[in-house]
Tab-separated table of C-alpha atoms in Angstrom:
chain	number	residue	atom	x	y	z
Z	1	UNK	CA	-18.222	-5.200	-9.596
Z	2	UNK	CA	-21.502	-4.902	-7.986
Z	3	UNK	CA	-23.220	-7.146	-5.026
Z	4	UNK	CA	-25.181	-9.147	-7.129
Z	5	UNK	CA	-25.323	-12.912	-6.035
Z	6	UNK	CA	-25.682	-14.705	-2.946
Z	7	UNK	CA	-22.767	-15.376	-2.611
Z	8	UNK	CA	-20.487	-12.165	-2.460
Z	9	UNK	CA	-23.652	-10.928	0.452
Z	10	UNK	CA	-22.318	-13.966	2.240
Z	11	UNK	CA	-18.174	-13.880	0.436
Z	12	UNK	CA	-18.966	-9.870	2.428
Z	13	UNK	CA	-21.293	-10.154	5.290
Z	14	UNK	CA	-19.289	-9.489	8.139
Z	15	UNK	CA	-18.511	-5.784	6.569
Z	16	UNK	CA	-21.924	-5.573	5.664
Z	17	UNK	CA	-22.916	-5.742	8.299
Z	18	UNK	CA	-20.843	-2.989	10.067
Z	19	UNK	CA	-22.996	0.013	9.653
Z	20	UNK	CA	-20.225	2.666	9.047
Z	21	UNK	CA	-19.212	0.176	5.831
Z	22	UNK	CA	-22.843	-1.056	4.655
Z	23	UNK	CA	-23.541	-2.511	0.948
Z	24	UNK	CA	-23.013	1.254	-0.082
Z	25	UNK	CA	-19.118	0.955	0.938
Z	26	UNK	CA	-18.637	-2.789	-0.211
Z	27	UNK	CA	-20.458	-1.439	-3.343
Z	28	UNK	CA	-17.165	1.242	-3.410
Z	29	UNK	CA	-14.515	-1.236	-2.560
Z	30	UNK	CA	-16.083	-3.897	-5.111
Z	31	UNK	CA	-15.633	-1.029	-7.958
Z	32	UNK	CA	-12.117	0.647	-6.960
Z	33	UNK	CA	-8.968	0.254	-9.154
Z	34	UNK	CA	-5.724	0.416	-6.591
Z	35	UNK	CA	-2.105	-0.418	-7.784
Z	36	UNK	CA	0.306	-1.855	-4.751
Z	37	UNK	CA	3.796	-0.889	-5.770
Z	38	UNK	CA	5.837	-4.219	-4.227
Z	39	UNK	CA	5.348	-7.279	-3.525
Z	40	UNK	CA	6.805	-7.925	-0.897
Z	41	UNK	CA	6.990	-7.279	3.251
Z	42	UNK	CA	4.698	-4.949	2.759
Z	43	UNK	CA	3.089	-5.863	-0.346
Z	44	UNK	CA	1.575	-9.459	0.689
Z	45	UNK	CA	-0.285	-8.455	3.586
Z	46	UNK	CA	-1.987	-5.108	2.075
Z	47	UNK	CA	-2.695	-7.347	-1.463
Z	48	UNK	CA	-4.039	-10.059	0.436
Z	49	UNK	CA	-6.479	-8.460	3.130
Z	50	UNK	CA	-7.776	-5.942	-0.088
Z	51	UNK	CA	-8.567	-9.527	-2.280
Z	52	UNK	CA	-9.926	-11.007	0.864
Z	53	UNK	CA	-12.492	-7.851	1.709
Z	54	UNK	CA	-13.212	-7.557	-1.855
Z	55	UNK	CA	-11.212	-4.576	-3.876
Z	56	UNK	CA	-12.986	-4.935	-7.449
Z	57	UNK	CA	-9.508	-4.489	-8.999
Z	58	UNK	CA	-5.555	-5.088	-7.847
Z	59	UNK	CA	-2.122	-3.310	-10.516
Z	60	UNK	CA	0.473	-6.024	-8.982
Z	61	UNK	CA	4.040	-3.715	-9.607
Z	62	UNK	CA	7.350	-5.812	-9.483
Z	63	UNK	CA	10.553	-6.689	-11.169
Z	64	UNK	CA	12.316	-9.085	-8.547
Z	65	UNK	CA	11.290	-12.859	-8.407
Z	66	UNK	CA	10.591	-15.211	-5.086
Z	67	UNK	CA	14.039	-16.201	-3.064
Z	68	UNK	CA	14.634	-18.103	-0.013
Z	69	UNK	CA	15.215	-15.699	2.102
Z	70	UNK	CA	12.042	-14.142	1.493
Z	71	UNK	CA	9.641	-16.325	3.077
Z	72	UNK	CA	10.294	-15.853	6.716
Z	73	UNK	CA	8.313	-11.877	6.180
Z	74	UNK	CA	7.013	-12.258	2.429
Z	75	UNK	CA	3.502	-14.944	3.056
Z	76	UNK	CA	2.233	-14.822	-0.256
Z	77	UNK	CA	4.681	-16.854	-1.884
Z	78	UNK	CA	5.307	-20.150	-0.546
Z	79	UNK	CA	8.582	-22.738	-0.983
Z	80	UNK	CA	6.823	-24.079	-4.144
Z	81	UNK	CA	6.804	-19.940	-5.898
Z	82	UNK	CA	10.816	-19.700	-5.882
Z	83	UNK	CA	12.165	-18.631	-8.259
Z	84	UNK	CA	9.071	-17.599	-10.104
Z	85	UNK	CA	7.897	-13.454	-10.864
Z	86	UNK	CA	6.508	-12.577	-7.066
Z	87	UNK	CA	3.348	-11.108	-8.946
Z	88	UNK	CA	2.659	-14.295	-10.657
Z	89	UNK	CA	3.355	-15.522	-7.452
Z	90	UNK	CA	1.483	-13.509	-5.894
Z	91	UNK	CA	-1.632	-13.603	-8.785
Z	92	UNK	CA	-1.690	-17.171	-8.197
Z	93	UNK	CA	-2.338	-16.563	-4.175
Z	94	UNK	CA	-4.873	-13.723	-4.698
Z	95	UNK	CA	-7.161	-15.604	-6.960
Z	96	UNK	CA	-7.090	-18.670	-5.192
Z	97	UNK	CA	-8.708	-16.466	-2.564
Z	98	UNK	CA	-10.824	-14.572	-4.646
Z	99	UNK	CA	-11.105	-15.317	-7.888
Z	100	UNK	CA	-13.419	-12.441	-8.641
Z	101	UNK	CA	-11.170	-9.804	-7.984
Z	102	UNK	CA	-9.304	-8.549	-10.839
Z	103	UNK	CA	-5.675	-8.504	-10.854
Z	104	UNK	CA	-3.187	-7.115	-13.206
Z	105	UNK	CA	0.580	-7.666	-12.997
Z	106	UNK	CA	3.796	-5.339	-14.384
Z	107	UNK	CA	6.413	-7.544	-13.472
Z	108	UNK	CA	8.599	-5.002	-14.626
Z	109	UNK	CA	10.732	-1.576	-12.904
Z	110	UNK	CA	9.072	1.113	-13.393
Z	111	UNK	CA	10.242	4.372	-15.269
Z	112	UNK	CA	9.436	7.623	-14.667
Z	113	UNK	CA	7.023	7.488	-17.109
Z	114	UNK	CA	5.521	4.571	-16.592
Z	115	UNK	CA	4.309	4.839	-13.455
Z	116	UNK	CA	2.997	7.892	-13.525
Z	117	UNK	CA	0.724	6.405	-16.379
Z	118	UNK	CA	-0.164	3.900	-14.208
Z	119	UNK	CA	-0.564	6.114	-11.209
Z	120	UNK	CA	-3.081	8.224	-13.958
Z	121	UNK	CA	-5.494	4.622	-14.417
Z	122	UNK	CA	-6.202	3.983	-10.690
Z	123	UNK	CA	-7.716	4.834	-7.611
Z	124	UNK	CA	-5.737	4.897	-4.400
Z	125	UNK	CA	-1.938	3.884	-4.275
Z	126	UNK	CA	-0.362	1.605	-2.077
Z	127	UNK	CA	4.039	1.835	-1.624
Z	128	UNK	CA	4.952	-1.026	-0.550
Z	129	UNK	CA	7.999	-0.089	-2.085
Z	130	UNK	CA	11.451	-0.389	0.004
Z	131	UNK	CA	13.632	2.454	-1.359
Z	132	UNK	CA	13.184	5.732	-1.676
Z	133	UNK	CA	13.732	6.564	-5.112
Z	134	UNK	CA	10.720	4.167	-6.004
Z	135	UNK	CA	8.731	6.338	-2.742
Z	136	UNK	CA	9.907	9.298	-4.601
Z	137	UNK	CA	8.267	9.021	-7.666
Z	138	UNK	CA	4.960	6.847	-6.454
Z	139	UNK	CA	4.698	10.257	-4.785
Z	140	UNK	CA	5.394	12.470	-7.569
Z	141	UNK	CA	2.823	10.652	-9.683
Z	142	UNK	CA	-0.126	11.017	-7.188
Z	143	UNK	CA	0.778	14.337	-6.203
Z	144	UNK	CA	0.515	15.358	-10.634
Z	145	UNK	CA	-2.639	13.059	-11.117
Z	146	UNK	CA	-4.458	14.384	-7.922
Z	147	UNK	CA	-4.357	10.069	-6.191
Z	148	UNK	CA	-4.304	9.448	-2.741
Z	149	UNK	CA	-1.255	7.217	-1.601
Z	150	UNK	CA	-0.560	5.378	0.973
Z	151	UNK	CA	2.898	4.549	2.096
Z	152	UNK	CA	4.283	2.230	4.449
Z	153	UNK	CA	7.712	1.482	5.960
Z	154	UNK	CA	9.210	-1.329	7.970
Z	155	UNK	CA	13.201	-2.286	8.943
Z	156	UNK	CA	14.630	-3.455	11.860
Z	157	UNK	CA	12.245	-3.768	14.450
Z	158	UNK	CA	10.641	-0.535	13.146
Z	159	UNK	CA	7.868	0.536	11.567
Z	160	UNK	CA	5.840	3.408	9.821
Z	161	UNK	CA	2.063	4.698	8.260
Z	162	UNK	CA	0.737	8.040	6.961
Z	163	UNK	CA	-1.685	8.952	4.167
Z	164	UNK	CA	-1.038	11.327	1.546
Z	165	UNK	CA	-3.800	13.386	-0.095
Z	166	UNK	CA	-2.760	15.660	-2.730
Z	167	UNK	CA	-6.716	15.305	-4.080
Z	168	UNK	CA	-7.374	17.432	-0.453
Z	169	UNK	CA	-6.475	20.901	0.145
Z	170	UNK	CA	-3.413	20.934	2.925
Z	171	UNK	CA	-2.405	17.936	2.889
Z	172	UNK	CA	0.967	17.100	3.307
Z	173	UNK	CA	3.408	14.473	0.650
Z	174	UNK	CA	5.455	12.366	1.411
Z	175	UNK	CA	8.447	14.880	0.833
Z	176	UNK	CA	6.877	16.763	3.091
Z	177	UNK	CA	8.389	13.939	5.490
Z	178	UNK	CA	12.266	13.265	3.346
Z	179	UNK	CA	13.633	15.905	1.454
Z	180	UNK	CA	15.872	13.726	-0.567
Z	181	UNK	CA	16.655	11.123	1.742
Z	182	UNK	CA	18.640	8.969	-0.615
Z	183	UNK	CA	21.774	9.085	1.994
Z	184	UNK	CA	19.571	6.687	4.817
Z	185	UNK	CA	18.564	4.375	1.755
Z	186	UNK	CA	18.326	0.806	3.398
Z	187	UNK	CA	16.845	-2.390	2.723
Z	188	UNK	CA	15.920	-5.395	4.526
Z	189	UNK	CA	18.370	-6.796	2.639
Z	190	UNK	CA	21.063	-4.756	4.611
Z	191	UNK	CA	19.903	-4.506	7.935
Z	192	UNK	CA	17.257	-6.896	8.566
Z	193	UNK	CA	13.417	-7.402	9.747
Z	194	UNK	CA	11.589	-8.947	12.563
Z	195	UNK	CA	8.821	-10.970	10.487
Z	196	UNK	CA	5.475	-9.996	12.135
Z	197	UNK	CA	6.045	-6.542	11.789
Z	198	UNK	CA	5.929	-6.019	8.222
Z	199	UNK	CA	2.876	-7.727	8.056
Z	200	UNK	CA	1.240	-5.168	10.931
Z	201	UNK	CA	2.627	-2.544	8.391
Z	202	UNK	CA	1.444	-3.744	5.357
Z	203	UNK	CA	-2.033	-4.991	7.194
Z	204	UNK	CA	-2.428	-1.113	8.477
Z	205	UNK	CA	-1.522	-0.214	4.172
Z	206	UNK	CA	-4.743	-1.945	3.716
Z	207	UNK	CA	-6.633	-0.594	5.909
Z	208	UNK	CA	-6.117	2.504	5.919
Z	209	UNK	CA	-6.862	1.942	1.680
Z	210	UNK	CA	-10.365	0.539	2.668
Z	211	UNK	CA	-11.262	3.816	4.625
Z	212	UNK	CA	-10.437	6.418	2.000
Z	213	UNK	CA	-12.051	4.108	-0.718
Z	214	UNK	CA	-15.631	3.522	1.518
Z	215	UNK	CA	-15.171	7.002	2.480
Z	216	UNK	CA	-15.151	6.320	6.623
Z	217	UNK	CA	-13.897	6.981	9.482
Z	218	UNK	CA	-10.235	8.959	10.267
Z	219	UNK	CA	-7.065	8.022	8.119
Z	220	UNK	CA	-3.385	9.003	8.953
Z	221	UNK	CA	-3.559	11.597	6.004
Z	222	UNK	CA	-1.686	14.323	7.925
Z	223	UNK	CA	-0.442	12.415	10.943
Z	224	UNK	CA	3.047	10.038	10.402
Z	225	UNK	CA	2.571	6.239	12.888
Z	226	UNK	CA	5.347	4.810	14.112
Z	227	UNK	CA	6.018	1.500	16.387
Z	228	UNK	CA	8.920	0.125	17.955
Z	229	UNK	CA	7.627	-2.803	18.130
Z	230	UNK	CA	10.306	-3.972	20.389
Z	231	UNK	CA	8.265	-2.058	23.172
Z	232	UNK	CA	5.410	-2.294	21.751
Z	233	UNK	CA	4.983	1.034	21.572
Z	234	UNK	CA	2.960	3.229	18.691
Z	235	UNK	CA	3.304	7.327	18.566
Z	236	UNK	CA	1.497	9.556	16.359
Z	237	UNK	CA	3.170	12.478	14.966
Z	238	UNK	CA	1.579	15.978	13.281
Z	239	UNK	CA	3.296	15.564	9.829
Z	240	UNK	CA	2.337	19.245	8.580
Z	241	UNK	CA	2.566	20.319	5.099
Z	242	UNK	CA	5.207	22.597	3.740
Z	243	UNK	CA	5.055	25.465	2.241
Z	244	UNK	CA	9.313	24.427	0.885
Z	245	UNK	CA	8.736	21.164	-0.158
Z	246	UNK	CA	10.303	20.865	-4.012
Z	247	UNK	CA	7.292	18.520	-4.397
Z	248	UNK	CA	3.790	20.022	-3.057
Z	249	UNK	CA	4.471	23.766	-2.111
Z	250	UNK	CA	3.860	26.907	-2.845
Z	251	UNK	CA	6.707	27.431	-5.984
Z	252	UNK	CA	5.244	30.503	-6.588
């Protein structure tokens, strides 16, 4: 996909006019193949902004159906979508927004081998899942294939986001942050979440993904950004690579 028509130039004109982006940056986004794991509260805004901004191809992974309780925060779905697979509901919404974006849907829970296979095909991954099992599987597959990973999480009134670059030397990975983590597994179903919070974090995931694809600015690689939505305070912590990390550490 490339900037080949006046309609495309007009659609993306507000990005192209930015000196940091220009036509070259937009072309890189138009050629990008991005995997989004999870079409819930984080994946919904992330996918919407990536499709609107001109991401060339999005692969959407989720095994769940739309439920009434999802609609409080998962803004890609509507009341009419209740009972439909989330990936199909999301695909319809995204194509209505931008019919030029290629969409692949995977309506199943991927095995470790299947996750590795899908990640091997793409340029970048957004982890918008809500459990450590999936997050670890995504992280390990990204390390194996040297694929950039944008990881987000939000629960109650707290959110976090980080970028992991296994394609770059000395970048930490998700397991550098959480060695095990399974005992900490919580979901919005169990503890609740304030609706706009997932929108903030998911939108930031899209932003970080675009910066990586366009090769502009400074990303959150090597950093962990935390948001306390109750006090509206942000904290950015350094996240160094752990030499003893079971996934990316020096095992020699």
